[in-house]
Structure formats: C-alpha cells, structure tokens
Coordinates of C-alpha atoms in Angstrom, one line a residue:
M581 CA 83.8 81.4 133.2
F582 CA 86.7 82.1 130.7
K583 CA 87.8 78.9 129.1
G584 CA 91.3 80.1 128.4
V585 CA 93.6 79.8 125.4
R586 CA 95.9 77.0 124.5
P587 CA 99.4 77.4 123.0
I588 CA 99.9 77.0 119.3
V589 CA 103.0 75.8 117.5
Y590 CA 104.8 78.7 115.7
G591 CA 108.4 79.1 114.7
G592 CA 109.2 75.6 115.8
R593 CA 108.0 76.0 119.4
E594 CA 104.9 76.3 121.4
V595 CA 103.8 80.0 122.0
W596 CA 100.8 81.7 123.3
P597 CA 98.3 82.7 120.6
L598 CA 98.9 86.3 121.4
I599 CA 100.6 88.6 118.9
E600 CA 101.9 92.0 119.6
G601 CA 100.6 94.4 116.9
G602 CA 103.4 96.0 114.9
K603 CA 103.5 99.8 115.3
G604 CA 105.8 102.1 113.4
V605 CA 107.6 104.5 113.5
A606 CA 109.8 103.3 116.3
V607 CA 107.0 102.2 118.6
S608 CA 107.1 98.4 118.5
N609 CA 110.9 98.2 119.1
H610 CA 113.2 95.6 120.6
L611 CA 112.3 96.4 124.2
S612 CA 108.6 95.8 123.7
S613 CA 108.8 92.9 121.2
G614 CA 111.6 91.1 122.9
A615 CA 109.7 91.2 126.2
W616 CA 106.5 90.0 124.5
A617 CA 108.4 87.0 123.1
A618 CA 110.1 86.4 126.5
A619 CA 106.6 86.2 128.0
G620 CA 105.8 83.4 125.6
G621 CA 103.9 85.3 122.9
I622 CA 104.8 86.5 119.4
G623 CA 106.6 89.9 119.6
T624 CA 106.6 92.1 116.6
V625 CA 109.4 94.5 115.6
S626 CA 108.2 97.3 113.3
A627 CA 110.5 97.5 110.3
V628 CA 109.0 100.9 109.4
N629 CA 112.0 103.2 109.8
A630 CA 113.1 101.7 113.1
D631 CA 115.8 103.3 115.2
S632 CA 119.5 102.7 114.9
Y633 CA 122.0 103.5 117.6
D634 CA 125.5 105.0 117.8
P635 CA 128.4 103.3 119.7
E636 CA 127.2 104.9 122.9
G637 CA 123.7 103.5 122.5
K638 CA 122.1 106.8 121.6
I639 CA 119.4 106.9 118.9
I640 CA 120.8 108.1 115.6
P641 CA 118.4 110.9 114.3
Q642 CA 117.2 110.1 110.8
V643 CA 118.4 113.3 109.0
Y644 CA 118.4 113.5 105.2
H645 CA 121.3 115.2 103.4
A646 CA 120.6 114.6 99.7
L647 CA 119.2 117.3 97.5
T648 CA 116.7 115.2 95.5
R649 CA 113.7 113.2 96.6
R650 CA 115.1 110.1 94.9
E651 CA 118.4 110.4 96.7
R652 CA 116.7 111.0 100.0
H653 CA 114.5 107.9 99.3
E654 CA 117.7 105.9 99.1
E655 CA 118.9 107.3 102.4
L656 CA 115.5 106.3 103.9
I657 CA 115.8 102.7 102.7
E658 CA 119.3 102.5 104.2
Y659 CA 118.1 103.9 107.5
A660 CA 115.1 101.5 107.4
I661 CA 117.2 98.3 106.9
E662 CA 119.9 99.3 109.4
G663 CA 117.3 100.1 112.0
A664 CA 115.2 97.0 111.6
V665 CA 118.2 94.7 111.6
E666 CA 119.4 96.2 114.9
Q667 CA 116.0 96.0 116.5
V668 CA 115.6 92.4 115.5
R669 CA 119.0 91.4 116.9
R670 CA 118.3 93.1 120.2
A671 CA 114.7 91.7 120.4
F672 CA 116.0 88.2 119.8
E673 CA 118.5 88.6 122.6
I674 CA 115.9 89.8 125.1
A675 CA 113.5 86.9 124.1
G676 CA 116.1 84.4 125.3
G677 CA 114.9 81.6 123.2
K678 CA 111.2 82.0 124.2
G679 CA 108.2 82.9 122.1
A680 CA 109.0 84.2 118.6
I681 CA 109.9 87.4 116.9
N682 CA 108.1 88.7 113.8
I683 CA 108.7 91.8 111.8
N684 CA 106.0 94.1 110.4
V685 CA 106.1 96.1 107.2
L686 CA 103.6 98.3 105.5
W687 CA 103.3 97.2 101.8
E688 CA 102.7 100.8 100.7
M689 CA 105.7 102.2 102.6
G690 CA 108.5 103.5 100.3
G691 CA 110.8 100.7 99.2
A692 CA 108.8 98.1 101.1
Q693 CA 110.1 95.1 99.1
R694 CA 113.7 96.3 99.2
V695 CA 113.5 96.9 102.9
L696 CA 112.0 93.5 103.6
Q697 CA 114.6 91.7 101.5
G698 CA 117.4 93.7 103.1
V699 CA 116.2 92.9 106.6
L700 CA 115.6 89.2 106.1
E701 CA 118.9 88.7 104.4
R702 CA 120.7 90.0 107.5
T703 CA 118.5 88.4 110.2
K704 CA 118.5 84.7 109.3
G705 CA 117.4 82.5 112.1
L706 CA 116.2 85.4 114.2
V707 CA 112.9 86.3 112.5
S708 CA 110.1 83.7 112.5
G709 CA 107.6 85.5 110.3
V710 CA 106.5 88.7 108.6
T711 CA 103.2 90.5 109.1
C712 CA 102.2 92.8 106.4
G713 CA 99.2 95.0 105.5
A714 CA 98.4 98.5 104.3
G715 CA 97.9 97.5 100.7
M716 CA 97.6 94.3 98.8
P717 CA 101.0 92.6 99.4
Y718 CA 101.0 90.1 96.5
R719 CA 104.8 89.5 96.6
L720 CA 104.9 88.9 100.4
S721 CA 104.6 85.1 100.0
E722 CA 107.3 84.9 97.4
I723 CA 109.8 87.0 99.5
A724 CA 109.0 85.2 102.7
A725 CA 109.4 81.8 101.1
S726 CA 112.7 82.7 99.5
H727 CA 114.1 83.4 103.0
Q728 CA 112.3 80.4 104.5
V729 CA 110.2 82.5 107.0
S730 CA 106.5 82.5 107.6
Y731 CA 104.2 85.2 106.3
L732 CA 101.0 86.5 108.0
P733 CA 99.1 88.8 105.7
I734 CA 96.9 91.5 107.3
I735 CA 93.6 91.8 105.6
S736 CA 90.2 93.3 106.4
S737 CA 87.9 91.1 104.3
A738 CA 87.5 87.6 102.9
R739 CA 87.4 89.2 99.5
A740 CA 90.9 90.7 99.9
F741 CA 92.3 87.4 101.0
R742 CA 90.7 85.5 98.1
A743 CA 92.4 87.8 95.6
L744 CA 95.8 87.4 97.3
W745 CA 95.4 83.6 97.6
K746 CA 94.5 83.2 93.9
R747 CA 97.1 85.5 92.6
A748 CA 100.1 84.5 94.8
Y749 CA 99.7 82.9 98.2
S750 CA 98.5 79.5 96.9
K751 CA 101.9 79.0 95.3
A752 CA 103.7 79.3 98.7
S753 CA 101.0 77.9 100.9
E754 CA 103.4 76.0 103.2
W755 CA 104.8 79.3 104.5
L756 CA 101.4 80.8 105.3
A757 CA 101.4 80.7 109.2
A758 CA 98.3 82.7 109.9
V759 CA 95.9 85.3 108.4
V760 CA 95.4 88.5 110.4
Y761 CA 91.9 89.9 110.3
E762 CA 92.2 93.5 111.2
D763 CA 88.9 95.1 112.0
P764 CA 88.9 98.3 109.9
W765 CA 86.5 100.1 112.2
R766 CA 88.3 99.3 115.5
A767 CA 92.0 98.9 114.9
G768 CA 94.5 101.7 115.4
G769 CA 96.7 103.1 112.6
H770 CA 96.1 102.5 108.9
N771 CA 93.3 100.0 108.0
G772 CA 91.6 98.4 105.1
L773 CA 88.2 100.0 105.0
S774 CA 87.0 99.8 101.4
N775 CA 84.9 102.3 99.5
A776 CA 81.9 99.9 99.7
E777 CA 82.0 100.1 103.5
D778 CA 80.6 102.9 105.6
P779 CA 83.2 104.3 108.0
L780 CA 80.4 105.4 110.4
R781 CA 78.7 102.0 110.6
P782 CA 81.0 99.4 112.2
E783 CA 80.2 95.8 111.3
D784 CA 80.2 92.8 113.7
P785 CA 83.6 91.1 113.1
Y786 CA 82.2 87.5 113.7
P787 CA 80.4 87.1 110.3
R788 CA 83.4 88.7 108.5
V789 CA 85.9 86.3 110.2
K790 CA 83.5 83.3 109.6
A791 CA 83.5 84.3 105.9
L792 CA 87.3 84.5 105.9
R793 CA 87.5 81.0 107.3
E794 CA 85.1 79.7 104.7
T795 CA 87.3 81.3 102.0
M796 CA 90.4 79.8 103.5
R797 CA 88.7 76.3 103.5
E798 CA 87.8 76.8 99.8
G799 CA 91.6 77.1 99.2
G800 CA 92.3 73.9 101.0
I801 CA 93.9 75.7 104.0
S802 CA 93.7 73.8 107.2
D803 CA 91.7 75.0 110.2
D804 CA 95.0 74.7 112.2
V805 CA 96.2 77.8 110.4
P806 CA 95.0 80.5 112.8
I807 CA 93.0 83.6 112.0
V808 CA 94.4 86.3 114.2
M809 CA 91.7 88.7 115.4
A810 CA 93.1 92.3 115.5
G811 CA 91.4 95.5 116.4
G812 CA 89.2 96.1 119.5
V813 CA 90.6 93.2 121.5
W814 CA 91.0 94.0 125.2
F815 CA 89.7 91.3 127.5
L816 CA 89.9 87.8 126.1
R817 CA 86.9 86.7 128.1
E818 CA 84.8 88.9 125.7
W819 CA 85.9 86.6 122.9
D820 CA 85.2 83.4 124.8
N821 CA 82.7 82.1 122.1
W822 CA 85.4 82.5 119.4
I823 CA 87.8 80.1 121.2
D824 CA 87.5 76.4 120.2
N825 CA 84.6 77.4 117.9
P826 CA 84.4 74.9 114.9
E827 CA 82.9 77.6 112.7
L828 CA 86.0 79.7 113.0
G829 CA 88.8 77.2 113.3
T830 CA 92.0 78.1 115.3
I831 CA 91.9 81.7 116.5
A832 CA 94.7 83.8 117.9
F833 CA 94.6 87.4 119.1
Q834 CA 96.6 90.5 118.3
F835 CA 97.1 93.4 120.8
G836 CA 98.3 96.7 119.4
T837 CA 97.0 99.3 121.8
R838 CA 97.5 97.6 125.2
P839 CA 101.3 97.2 124.7
L840 CA 101.6 101.0 124.4
L841 CA 101.2 101.3 128.1
T842 CA 103.9 99.0 129.6
R843 CA 107.2 99.7 131.2
E844 CA 109.1 98.5 128.2
S845 CA 107.0 100.5 125.7
P846 CA 109.4 103.1 124.2
I847 CA 106.8 105.8 123.7
P848 CA 107.3 109.0 125.7
H849 CA 105.7 109.5 129.2
D850 CA 103.4 112.3 127.9
W851 CA 101.9 109.9 125.4
K852 CA 101.5 107.1 128.0
N853 CA 99.9 109.5 130.4
H854 CA 97.5 110.8 127.8
L855 CA 96.3 107.3 127.0
T856 CA 94.9 107.0 130.6
T857 CA 92.7 110.1 130.1
L858 CA 90.9 109.1 126.9
E859 CA 87.1 108.8 126.8
E860 CA 85.1 106.6 124.4
G861 CA 84.8 108.4 121.1
D862 CA 88.2 110.2 121.5
I863 CA 89.7 108.1 118.6
L864 CA 88.9 109.4 115.1
L865 CA 88.6 107.2 112.0
H866 CA 89.8 109.7 109.4
R867 CA 91.1 110.0 105.9
F868 CA 93.8 112.7 106.2
S869 CA 96.7 110.2 105.8
P870 CA 98.8 110.8 102.7
T871 CA 98.5 107.1 102.0
G872 CA 94.9 107.6 101.0
F873 CA 93.9 104.9 103.5
Y874 CA 91.5 105.4 106.4
S875 CA 93.3 105.4 109.7
S876 CA 92.5 105.7 113.4
A877 CA 94.3 108.1 115.8
V878 CA 93.6 110.2 118.9
R879 CA 91.5 113.2 118.0
N880 CA 94.0 115.7 119.4
P881 CA 94.7 119.3 118.3
F882 CA 96.8 118.0 115.4
L883 CA 93.8 116.1 113.9
R884 CA 91.4 118.8 114.8
N885 CA 93.5 121.3 112.9
L886 CA 93.3 119.1 109.8
E887 CA 89.6 118.8 110.2
A888 CA 89.2 122.6 110.5
R889 CA 91.5 123.1 107.5
S890 CA 89.3 120.9 105.3
E891 CA 86.2 122.8 106.5
R892 CA 87.8 126.0 105.3
Q893 CA 87.5 124.7 101.7
I894 CA 85.6 126.0 98.7
A895 CA 85.3 124.8 95.1
F896 CA 86.4 127.0 92.2
S897 CA 86.4 127.3 88.4
G898 CA 89.1 128.9 86.3
E899 CA 86.5 131.1 84.6
A900 CA 83.0 132.3 85.3
A901 CA 80.7 129.3 84.8
G902 CA 77.5 127.9 86.3
D903 CA 77.2 129.0 90.0
H904 CA 80.8 130.3 89.9
Q905 CA 80.1 133.9 88.9
Y906 CA 82.1 135.8 91.6
Q907 CA 85.8 136.4 91.3
L908 CA 87.7 135.5 94.5
D909 CA 89.4 138.6 95.9
V910 CA 91.2 137.2 99.0
G911 CA 94.0 134.7 99.5
V912 CA 95.0 134.3 95.8
K913 CA 97.2 137.3 95.0
G914 CA 95.6 138.4 91.8
K915 CA 95.1 134.9 90.3
S916 CA 91.8 134.2 88.7
F917 CA 89.4 131.9 90.6
W918 CA 85.7 132.0 90.3
V919 CA 83.4 130.9 93.1
T920 CA 79.8 131.1 94.4
R921 CA 78.6 134.2 96.2
G922 CA 78.3 132.2 99.4
D923 CA 81.8 130.9 99.2
L924 CA 83.2 134.4 98.4
L925 CA 81.6 135.6 101.7
R926 CA 83.0 132.6 103.6
A927 CA 86.5 133.2 102.1
R928 CA 86.4 136.8 103.1
E929 CA 85.4 135.8 106.7
W930 CA 88.3 133.3 106.9
H931 CA 90.7 136.0 105.6
G932 CA 89.5 138.3 108.3
L933 CA 90.3 135.6 110.9
G934 CA 93.9 135.3 109.7
F935 CA 93.6 132.5 107.2
T936 CA 94.9 134.6 104.4
S937 CA 96.6 132.1 102.1
A938 CA 94.6 129.9 99.7
L939 CA 96.2 126.6 98.6
K940 CA 94.9 124.5 95.7
T941 CA 94.0 120.9 96.2
P942 CA 93.9 118.1 93.5
D943 CA 90.1 118.3 93.6
N944 CA 89.7 121.9 92.2
T945 CA 89.1 123.3 95.6
L946 CA 91.0 125.9 97.7
V947 CA 91.8 125.5 101.4
F948 CA 92.5 128.6 103.5
V949 CA 95.4 128.5 106.0
T950 CA 97.6 131.0 107.9
P951 CA 100.8 132.2 106.3
E952 CA 102.7 130.2 108.9
E953 CA 100.8 127.0 108.0
M954 CA 101.5 127.6 104.4
K955 CA 105.2 127.8 105.0
I956 CA 105.2 124.5 107.0
V957 CA 103.1 122.8 104.3
R958 CA 105.4 123.9 101.5
K959 CA 108.6 123.1 103.4
D960 CA 107.3 119.6 104.3
Q961 CA 106.3 118.9 100.7
A962 CA 109.7 120.1 99.5
D963 CA 111.6 118.0 102.1
C964 CA 109.8 114.7 101.1
M965 CA 112.0 111.7 101.4
G966 CA 109.7 109.2 99.7
C967 CA 108.6 107.2 102.7
L968 CA 105.5 105.9 100.9
S969 CA 105.0 104.2 97.6
Q970 CA 102.6 107.0 96.7
C971 CA 102.1 110.1 98.8
G972 CA 99.1 112.3 98.4
F973 CA 100.6 115.1 100.4
S974 CA 103.8 115.6 98.4
S975 CA 102.8 113.8 95.1
W976 CA 105.9 111.6 95.4
A977 CA 105.6 108.1 93.8
D978 CA 108.1 105.3 94.0
T979 CA 108.2 105.1 90.2
E980 CA 110.6 106.1 87.4
G981 CA 109.2 109.7 87.3
N982 CA 108.9 110.0 91.1
S983 CA 105.5 111.6 90.8
T984 CA 101.9 110.6 91.1
G985 CA 101.0 113.1 88.4
R986 CA 98.6 114.8 90.7
L987 CA 98.8 118.1 92.5
A988 CA 100.2 117.8 96.0
D989 CA 97.4 117.9 98.6
P990 CA 97.7 120.5 101.4
R991 CA 94.8 118.9 103.3
S992 CA 97.2 116.1 104.4
F993 CA 100.5 116.1 106.1
C994 CA 104.1 114.6 106.2
I995 CA 103.5 111.3 108.0
Q996 CA 107.2 110.4 108.4
K997 CA 107.9 113.8 110.1
T998 CA 105.1 113.6 112.6
L999 CA 105.6 109.9 113.5
Q1000 CA 109.3 110.4 114.0
D1001 CA 108.6 113.4 116.2
I1002 CA 106.0 112.0 118.5
A1003 CA 108.0 108.7 119.0
H1004 CA 111.0 110.7 120.1
G1005 CA 109.5 113.1 122.5
G1006 CA 107.8 115.7 120.3
P1007 CA 104.6 117.5 121.6
I1008 CA 101.7 115.1 121.6
D1009 CA 99.2 117.8 120.7
E1010 CA 101.1 118.7 117.6
N1011 CA 101.6 115.3 116.1
L1012 CA 99.6 112.3 114.9
M1013 CA 99.0 109.9 117.8
F1014 CA 97.9 106.5 116.5
A1015 CA 95.7 104.3 118.8
G1016 CA 92.9 101.8 118.5
H1017 CA 89.3 102.6 119.3
A1018 CA 89.4 100.6 122.6
A1019 CA 92.1 103.0 124.0
Y1020 CA 89.4 104.6 126.3
R1021 CA 89.5 101.4 128.3
F1022 CA 92.8 102.2 129.8
K1023 CA 90.9 104.7 132.0
Q1024 CA 88.2 102.1 132.9
D1025 CA 90.3 99.0 133.4
P1026 CA 91.1 98.5 137.1
F1027 CA 94.4 96.9 136.1
Y1028 CA 95.7 100.4 135.5
S1029 CA 94.2 102.0 138.6
N1030 CA 96.4 104.4 140.7
G1031 CA 98.7 105.0 137.7
F1032 CA 99.9 101.4 137.5
V1033 CA 102.0 100.7 134.4
P1034 CA 102.7 96.9 134.0
S1035 CA 105.7 95.2 132.6
V1036 CA 105.0 93.3 129.3
K1037 CA 105.2 90.1 131.3
Q1038 CA 102.6 91.3 133.8
L1039 CA 100.4 92.4 130.9
V1040 CA 100.6 89.1 129.0
D1041 CA 99.9 87.2 132.3
R1042 CA 96.9 89.4 132.9
I1043 CA 95.6 88.9 129.3
L1044 CA 95.8 85.1 129.8
T1045 CA 93.5 85.3 132.8
G1046 CA 90.8 86.7 130.4
D1047 CA 91.3 90.2 131.7

C-alpha cells in the first residue's frame, strides 16, 4: 500500500514534492513548466538557450551573424537571456499562482553566470529558485542570494556536495532550498559520473543518498531541507521506503523523462512517438559529448554513427618508432604518419569502404570518415558560437584566448546545433535525443496504452497515486 507524499513548503506556499527536471535546449519550456506548477508541483524552465518569439508568436530561429567566435558567443548570451525571460513570464502566467517556477542552468554552459544574472534581474518575483548542475557551481549560492531566490544544486555524490558546502554554500545557507541527487547511471542528459566510478556498474542510490544526508547533517543543515531524488524515478510506490524515512530526512522527487510525453510537452510528435517504442537498454550512457561529461541519450543512428567513428580509429607516431614501423598511405594526402602493420591494413579496409579522410584527434590518433562527414565536422567546428565554457569538439573556451589549447576533437559533435535541430522538428535519427534510462517504461506502463498522451495535470495526478 503506497503511503503517499505530503506537500512541502517552497516559494512561500505548499507544493507537491514533485519537481519537473529541467531539459534544454527548448524542451522544458513555459507550456510544460507552467502546467507542472499549475498542477501543484515545481515546474522548471530550462534557461539553456530557450526560445524567444516574434510579435506573431512564432519562434525566432537562433541564427548567428558575427564573424568571430567571441562575437557569436555574445549573440548566444543575448538569445539565452531573452529566451529564458520570455519563457519564465509565460510559465508564471500559466501557473496562475499555484505551485512554483524554477529555472535550470548548466554551470558549464557558455556564459552561465552572465545568463543567470541577466535572467534573475528581469524576472523578480516570478522565479522561486535555480537548479544547477553539470559542473561544480560554486558561485550559484552567491548569485541566488543576491537576487533573493533559492538555489538547488544538482550533485551526484556526497563528496561533491561537501566540497561545494565548505567552499561556498555554507555562507548562504538560508537560501539552500534542496539538494538534488541526480543518479549518474540512470538520469537522462549530462550527469556527474566521476572517473572513480564504473559507467557499466550502476550503484544503488539509497546508500549514496544516505551518505549525502549525513554530510548535510554534518554541516548543520536541517532534515527539513529536502534531498530530491532524480534519475530512474517512475512509480513513486517503488520509492515508498524512502518516504518518511528518518535515515534520509525529507525526500522529494524529480521527473525528467515522464514529462516528455504530455500534451503540453513541446517536443515534436516523432520524438514523442519514438519514446513509446523504446526497449530496456536502448538508452546509452556515453562520453561523446563535447562537454567531456558522461551523458545518457537514445542509442539512435546519430549515436551509433559516433560509436562507429570512434571504432575507426588508430594510433600513430610522427616518425617510425616502436611498433609504428609502417607509413600510412591512405586518408592523409602525403602527410607522414607511422602506424602498426595491423592498423595499416585496417585503414586500407576503411578507405575501400568509403571512409577516405583521416582526421587527427587530441590523443594522437586518427579517425576515418567519409569526405561528406569531414565537411560537416569542419563546418560545425568553424561555426562554433561558444555554447559551452569549454568545448572538446571545437576547442572553444570561455577565456581570454577563447581556446582550450587542445586540438579540436572530431569524435564529438556540435551539441548546440543538434539540440536546437531536434527540439524544432529536425530528424530524430540524425540528432542527439536525450532521455533517462527508464524511458523504456513508456512502452510497458498501462497509463500510456492505446497511444494515450496525458496532460501534465493528468500525469501529476497519476504520479501522486503511486503510479
């Protein structure tokens, strides 16, 4: 028997302890987040390059006109602030005084601090709090406190929270509204899997969340400050032993994947339809993202192509040395690369299959691609608009020199381009399609039988029953 959840006080009113997971680009928008708040929960507007609208209500395409990366980066920040402000205003209106509206930013997105400041300055009284992950957001507490809004850091270990608390958060503890524990093996999108953790061996979240609560108690943080469980949450009845559990303190729950399939969800129909066909194992935890973080997405042809590209990879030396005694004679146009005999034969085989262009990586390897793929990679790298603080794909960095100092990596991709494309109707097989590892449950859950797509209110009501 599901014991049910009780409301918590957040943003000055009682709300359900259900948070909509923030999803950029342009996925957690005003329609979805406003409806989530109107249903009594905490809706989340993604402030990661959100959509703006023209006077007729049409989405303004985010086109970049400047010639340099730095100037395009400034255009990107302007788009980001304008879009997020518009989304927050619309979401707040839809909420109608119920629930609460948060915004979500990625700490490692380009200009994150400027975007956050710019949005909060123009949305006073509309935003209750800020969720923020994808990095170590030390300045989140300071920025949130200066605007008198709550902050909800997203972390994946007690160790990460301890570092943030000691360095910064303890100085603005009164604005800490919750700590989001995002399961790095099960959550969709970018996550906080560390080098010490095995991506192939998921860990039970309970001991990790218990350790987080113990760390919070060491800092003098009340058990009334919720830990928000995020990643892999589907039926609340499966988390019954977490609710009212004195070991864990107050627990809330974040849903990122389930809100994708609602009437208000702005994602295209093809994306929604594909979610209902997924099987267990169809979500891939991978490291192709230009952020350098692990992330989880549907293993569609886009990701399979990146997997195959990395498999067509050989190590090289600039001169004959060790095992590298054979000069490469395909894909390199007369340049001198020395490889093993086995890799020479493999490269010749790939060349014969049409992968005739070899691209250098930062790790002294070559990947073989078609001439068409090479043109796309080079163009996307040249068109970089600085959407990340550091980008492995283009070698952009949000620093004075605007470079990471490393070779641009052709094994990755332009994340801004693909997320904008899929959110606005681009082919789902040719783009990155983020989703959590529980997405296969759309197909199994009887709630969605016969093609039923619920409203956000119907979804929230269903979740509150335990299902």
